[in-house]
Tab-separated table of C-alpha atoms in Angstrom:
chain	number	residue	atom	x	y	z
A	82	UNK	CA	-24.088	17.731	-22.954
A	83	UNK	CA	-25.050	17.268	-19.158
A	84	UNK	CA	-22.876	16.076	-16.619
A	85	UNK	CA	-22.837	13.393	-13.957
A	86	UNK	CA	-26.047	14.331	-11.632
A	87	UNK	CA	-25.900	12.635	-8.281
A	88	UNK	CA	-29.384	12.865	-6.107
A	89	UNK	CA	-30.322	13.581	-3.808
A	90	UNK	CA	-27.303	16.445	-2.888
A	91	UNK	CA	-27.845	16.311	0.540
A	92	UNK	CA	-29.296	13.681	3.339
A	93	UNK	CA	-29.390	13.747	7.148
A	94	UNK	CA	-29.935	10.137	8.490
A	95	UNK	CA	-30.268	8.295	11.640
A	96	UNK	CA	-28.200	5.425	13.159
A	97	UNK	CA	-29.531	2.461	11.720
A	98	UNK	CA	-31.779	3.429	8.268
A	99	UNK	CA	-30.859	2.696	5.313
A	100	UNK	CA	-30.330	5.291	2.340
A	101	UNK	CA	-30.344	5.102	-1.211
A	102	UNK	CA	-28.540	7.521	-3.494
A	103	UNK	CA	-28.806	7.921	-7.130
A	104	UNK	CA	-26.301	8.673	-10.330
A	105	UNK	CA	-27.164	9.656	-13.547
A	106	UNK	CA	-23.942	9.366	-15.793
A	107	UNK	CA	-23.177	11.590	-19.109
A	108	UNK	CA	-25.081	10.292	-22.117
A	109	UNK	CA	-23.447	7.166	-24.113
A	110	UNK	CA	-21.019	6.713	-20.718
A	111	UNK	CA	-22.349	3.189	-19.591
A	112	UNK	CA	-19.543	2.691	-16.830
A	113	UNK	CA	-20.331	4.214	-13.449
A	114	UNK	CA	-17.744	4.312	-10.195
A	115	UNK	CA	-18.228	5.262	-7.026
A	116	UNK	CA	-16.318	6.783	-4.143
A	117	UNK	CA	-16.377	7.769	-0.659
A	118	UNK	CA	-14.887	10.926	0.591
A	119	UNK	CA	-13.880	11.259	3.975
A	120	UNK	CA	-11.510	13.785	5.713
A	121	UNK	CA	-9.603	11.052	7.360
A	122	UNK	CA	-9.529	8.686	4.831
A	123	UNK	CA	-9.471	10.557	1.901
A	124	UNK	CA	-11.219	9.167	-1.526
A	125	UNK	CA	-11.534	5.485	-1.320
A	126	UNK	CA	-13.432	3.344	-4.347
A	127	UNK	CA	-16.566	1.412	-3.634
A	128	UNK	CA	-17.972	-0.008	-7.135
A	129	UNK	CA	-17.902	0.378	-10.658
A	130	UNK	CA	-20.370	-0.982	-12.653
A	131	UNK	CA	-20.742	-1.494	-16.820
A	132	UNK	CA	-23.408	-2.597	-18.767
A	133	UNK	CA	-25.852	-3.913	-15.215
A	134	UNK	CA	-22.638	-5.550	-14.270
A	135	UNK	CA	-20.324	-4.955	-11.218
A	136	UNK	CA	-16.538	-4.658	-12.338
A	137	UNK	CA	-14.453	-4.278	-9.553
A	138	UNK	CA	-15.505	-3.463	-5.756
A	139	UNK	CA	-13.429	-1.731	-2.931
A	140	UNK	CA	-12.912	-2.658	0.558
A	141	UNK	CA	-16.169	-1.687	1.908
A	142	UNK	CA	-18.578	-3.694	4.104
A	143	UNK	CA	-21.530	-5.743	2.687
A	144	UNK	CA	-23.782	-2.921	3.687
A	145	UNK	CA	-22.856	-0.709	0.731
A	146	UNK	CA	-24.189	-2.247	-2.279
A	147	UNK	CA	-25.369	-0.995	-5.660
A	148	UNK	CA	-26.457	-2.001	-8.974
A	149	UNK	CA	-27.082	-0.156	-12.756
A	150	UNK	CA	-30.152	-0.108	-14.828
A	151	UNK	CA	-30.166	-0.680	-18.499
A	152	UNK	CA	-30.477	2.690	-18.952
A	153	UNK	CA	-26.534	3.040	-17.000
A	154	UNK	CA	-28.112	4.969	-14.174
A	155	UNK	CA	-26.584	3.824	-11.318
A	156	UNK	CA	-28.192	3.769	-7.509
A	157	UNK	CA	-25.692	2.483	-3.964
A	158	UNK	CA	-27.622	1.535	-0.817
A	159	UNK	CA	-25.931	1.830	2.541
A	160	UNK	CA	-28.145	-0.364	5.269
A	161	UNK	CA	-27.641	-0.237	9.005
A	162	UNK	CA	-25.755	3.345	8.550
A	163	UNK	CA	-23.471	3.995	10.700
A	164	UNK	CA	-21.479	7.106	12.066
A	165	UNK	CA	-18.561	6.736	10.232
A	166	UNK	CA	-20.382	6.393	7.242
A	167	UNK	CA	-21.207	10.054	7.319
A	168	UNK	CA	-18.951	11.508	4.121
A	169	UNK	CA	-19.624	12.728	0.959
A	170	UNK	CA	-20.337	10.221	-2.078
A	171	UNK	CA	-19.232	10.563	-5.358
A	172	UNK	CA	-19.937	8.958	-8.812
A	173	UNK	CA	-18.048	9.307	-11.608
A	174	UNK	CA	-19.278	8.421	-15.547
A	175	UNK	CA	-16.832	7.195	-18.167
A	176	UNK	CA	-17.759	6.183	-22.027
A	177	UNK	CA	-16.248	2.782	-20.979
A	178	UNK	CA	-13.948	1.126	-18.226
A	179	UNK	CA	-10.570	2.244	-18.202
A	180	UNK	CA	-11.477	5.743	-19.839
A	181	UNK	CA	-10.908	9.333	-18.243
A	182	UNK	CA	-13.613	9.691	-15.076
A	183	UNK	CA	-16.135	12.693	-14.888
A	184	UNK	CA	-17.351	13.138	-11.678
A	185	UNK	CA	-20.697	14.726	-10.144
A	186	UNK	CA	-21.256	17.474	-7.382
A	187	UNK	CA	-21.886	14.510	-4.825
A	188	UNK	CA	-24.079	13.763	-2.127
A	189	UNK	CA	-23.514	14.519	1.185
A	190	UNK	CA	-24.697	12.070	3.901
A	191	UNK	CA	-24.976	13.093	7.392
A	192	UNK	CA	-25.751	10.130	10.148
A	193	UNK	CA	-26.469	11.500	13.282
B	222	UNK	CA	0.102	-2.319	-4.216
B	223	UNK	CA	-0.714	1.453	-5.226
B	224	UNK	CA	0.040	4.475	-3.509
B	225	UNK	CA	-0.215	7.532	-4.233
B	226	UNK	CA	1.610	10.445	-2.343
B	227	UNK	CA	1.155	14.422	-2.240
B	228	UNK	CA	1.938	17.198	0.050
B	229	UNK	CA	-0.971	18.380	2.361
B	230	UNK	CA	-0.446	22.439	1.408
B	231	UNK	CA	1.155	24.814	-1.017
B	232	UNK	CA	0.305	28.336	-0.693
B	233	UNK	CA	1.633	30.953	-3.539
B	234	UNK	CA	0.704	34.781	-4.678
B	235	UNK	CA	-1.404	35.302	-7.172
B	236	UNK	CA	0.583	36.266	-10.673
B	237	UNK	CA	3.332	33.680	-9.799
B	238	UNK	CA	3.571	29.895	-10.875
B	239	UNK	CA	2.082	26.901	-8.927
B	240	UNK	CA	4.049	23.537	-8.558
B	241	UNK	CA	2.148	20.972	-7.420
B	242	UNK	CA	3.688	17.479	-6.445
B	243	UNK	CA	2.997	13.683	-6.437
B	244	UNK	CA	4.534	10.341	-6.271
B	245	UNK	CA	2.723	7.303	-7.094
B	246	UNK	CA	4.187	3.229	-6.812
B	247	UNK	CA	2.718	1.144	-9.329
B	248	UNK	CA	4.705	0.773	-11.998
B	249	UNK	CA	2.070	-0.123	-14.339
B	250	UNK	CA	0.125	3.042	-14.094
B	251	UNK	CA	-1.004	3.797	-17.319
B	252	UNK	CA	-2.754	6.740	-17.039
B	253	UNK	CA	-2.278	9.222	-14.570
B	254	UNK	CA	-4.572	12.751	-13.790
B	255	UNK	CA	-4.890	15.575	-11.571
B	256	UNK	CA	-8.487	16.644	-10.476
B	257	UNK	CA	-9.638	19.777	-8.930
B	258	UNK	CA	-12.199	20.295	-6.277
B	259	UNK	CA	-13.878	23.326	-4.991
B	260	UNK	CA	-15.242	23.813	-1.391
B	261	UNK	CA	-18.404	21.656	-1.498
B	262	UNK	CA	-18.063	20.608	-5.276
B	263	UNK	CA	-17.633	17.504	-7.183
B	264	UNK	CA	-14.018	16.579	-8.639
B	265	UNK	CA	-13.320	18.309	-11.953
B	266	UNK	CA	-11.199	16.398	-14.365
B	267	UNK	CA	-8.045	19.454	-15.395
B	268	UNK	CA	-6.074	17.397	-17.301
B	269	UNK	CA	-4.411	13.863	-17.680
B	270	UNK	CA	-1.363	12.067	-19.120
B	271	UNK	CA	0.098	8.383	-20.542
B	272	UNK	CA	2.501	6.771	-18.899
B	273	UNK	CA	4.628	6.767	-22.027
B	274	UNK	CA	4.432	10.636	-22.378
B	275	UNK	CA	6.968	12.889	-20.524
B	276	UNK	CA	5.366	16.552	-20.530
B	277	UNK	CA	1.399	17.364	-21.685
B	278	UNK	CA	0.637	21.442	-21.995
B	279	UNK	CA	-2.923	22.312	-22.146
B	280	UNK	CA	-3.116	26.517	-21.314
B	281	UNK	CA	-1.893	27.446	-18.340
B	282	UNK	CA	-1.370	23.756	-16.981
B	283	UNK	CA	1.736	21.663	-17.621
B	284	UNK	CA	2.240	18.264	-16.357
B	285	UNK	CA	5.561	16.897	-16.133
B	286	UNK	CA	6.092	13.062	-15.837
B	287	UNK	CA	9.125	11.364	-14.581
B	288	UNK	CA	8.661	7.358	-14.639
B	289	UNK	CA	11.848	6.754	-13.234
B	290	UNK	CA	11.377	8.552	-9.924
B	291	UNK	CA	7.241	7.804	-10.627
B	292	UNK	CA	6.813	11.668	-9.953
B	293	UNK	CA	4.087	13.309	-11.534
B	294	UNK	CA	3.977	17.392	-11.105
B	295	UNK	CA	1.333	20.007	-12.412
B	296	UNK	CA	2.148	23.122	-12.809
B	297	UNK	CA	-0.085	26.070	-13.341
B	298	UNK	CA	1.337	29.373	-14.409
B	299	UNK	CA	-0.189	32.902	-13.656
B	300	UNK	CA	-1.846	31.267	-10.971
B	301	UNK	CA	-5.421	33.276	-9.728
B	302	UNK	CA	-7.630	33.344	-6.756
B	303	UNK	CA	-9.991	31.436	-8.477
B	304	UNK	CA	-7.123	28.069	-8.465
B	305	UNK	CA	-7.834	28.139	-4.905
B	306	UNK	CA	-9.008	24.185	-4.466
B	307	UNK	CA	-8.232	21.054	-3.614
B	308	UNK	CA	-5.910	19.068	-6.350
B	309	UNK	CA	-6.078	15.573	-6.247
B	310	UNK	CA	-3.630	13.728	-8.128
B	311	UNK	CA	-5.190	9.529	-9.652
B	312	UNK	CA	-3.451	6.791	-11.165
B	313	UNK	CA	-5.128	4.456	-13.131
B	314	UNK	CA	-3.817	0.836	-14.779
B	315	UNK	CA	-5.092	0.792	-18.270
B	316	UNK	CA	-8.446	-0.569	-19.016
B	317	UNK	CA	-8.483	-1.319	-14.820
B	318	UNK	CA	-10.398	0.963	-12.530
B	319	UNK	CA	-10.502	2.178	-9.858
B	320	UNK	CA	-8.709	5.573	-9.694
B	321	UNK	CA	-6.199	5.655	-6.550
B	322	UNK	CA	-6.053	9.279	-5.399
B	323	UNK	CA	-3.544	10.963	-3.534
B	324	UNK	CA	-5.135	12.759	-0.164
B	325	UNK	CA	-4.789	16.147	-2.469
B	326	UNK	CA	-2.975	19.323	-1.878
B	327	UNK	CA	-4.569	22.422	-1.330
B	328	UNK	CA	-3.784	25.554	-2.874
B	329	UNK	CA	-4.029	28.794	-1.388
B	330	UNK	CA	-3.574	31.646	-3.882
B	331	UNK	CA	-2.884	34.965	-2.320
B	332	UNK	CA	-4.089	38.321	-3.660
């Protein structure tokens, strides 16, 4: 069975884009999470989403956002990136909320 | 609110055990887990246990849970160079994400 695949694995942005970064969870899983991973700030929970609909959401700015297909792929959208939004992003894939949490390889966003 | 506590390093030779420490604060933590990440890898789920269980073997990793003290340990015997990682210990409230992780430990096995 194939894991949680994140895409893209890596990105190098610029002050002010916007970027868009996909999750494919493990087939039947239809609850996606996802976390930021900072050195300072360790892992720190963004979204989770089951069945199209958003769950529970962290204490991030309005600029992160993200939604899930019918399908339970998942995509997050950061707008006006910033510096300290440079970290590596991780989504996780459970059968349904509540359950054990498999996570992907990440993606790693640079801002410069 | 949660919390979740762990010790920045632990550094052993390989052949001997591994003890691996974490305290957590919410009392209703249901489910608690211990992940382990590899330089520029995802998390990888080792093992996990119920709050209502004291002790969960599963090969060379054994997880001891104390709910009084809310201590959680994971210990992994004949420890190789290839446990070198980052383990992150989670606590989850049934049926209630998000995971709270600690800021991990990392383990440095020496040959």
């Amino acid at each position: 069975k194939a894991g949680v695949t994140q895409t893209p694995r890596y990105l190098i942005k610029t002050r002010g884009q916007q970027v868009t970064l996909s999750c494919s969870p493990i087939s039947g899983h239809r609850s996606v999470s996802w976390y930021q991973q900072t050195p300072g700030q360790g892992l720190q929970f963004l979204f989770e989403y089951f069945s199209e609909t958003q769950r529970n959401k962290g204490n991030f700015p309005g600029r992160f956002s993200g939604r899930q297909f019918s399908n339970s792929r998942s995509e997050m959208n950061v707008s006006t990136l910033e510096l300290g939004d440079s970290a590596l992003y991780l989504c996780a894939s459970s059968p349904k909320t509540g359950d054990e949490a498999f996570f992907g390889q990440g993606t790693r966003l640079t801002v410069v | 609110g949660e919390d979740v506590e762990q010790s920045l390093f632990l550094s052993v030779r390989e052949g001997d055990s591994s003890v691996i420490n974490c305290t957590y604060t919410d009392s209703s933590s249901t489910y608690l887990y211990w992940y382990k990440q590899e330089p520029g890898a995802g998390l990888q789920l080792l093992t996990y246990i119920f709050s209502n269980m004291d002790m969960k073997q599963d090969q060379r990793l054994t997880v001891l849970l104390n709910k009084k003290d809310k201590h959680l340990s994971l210990r992994i015997a004949d420890t190789q160079t290839g446990d070198s990682a980052i383990y992150f210990c989670a606590e989850s409230v049934l049926g209630n994400t998000p995971l709270v992780f600690g800021k991990g430990t990392r383990l440095s096995v020496i040959a």
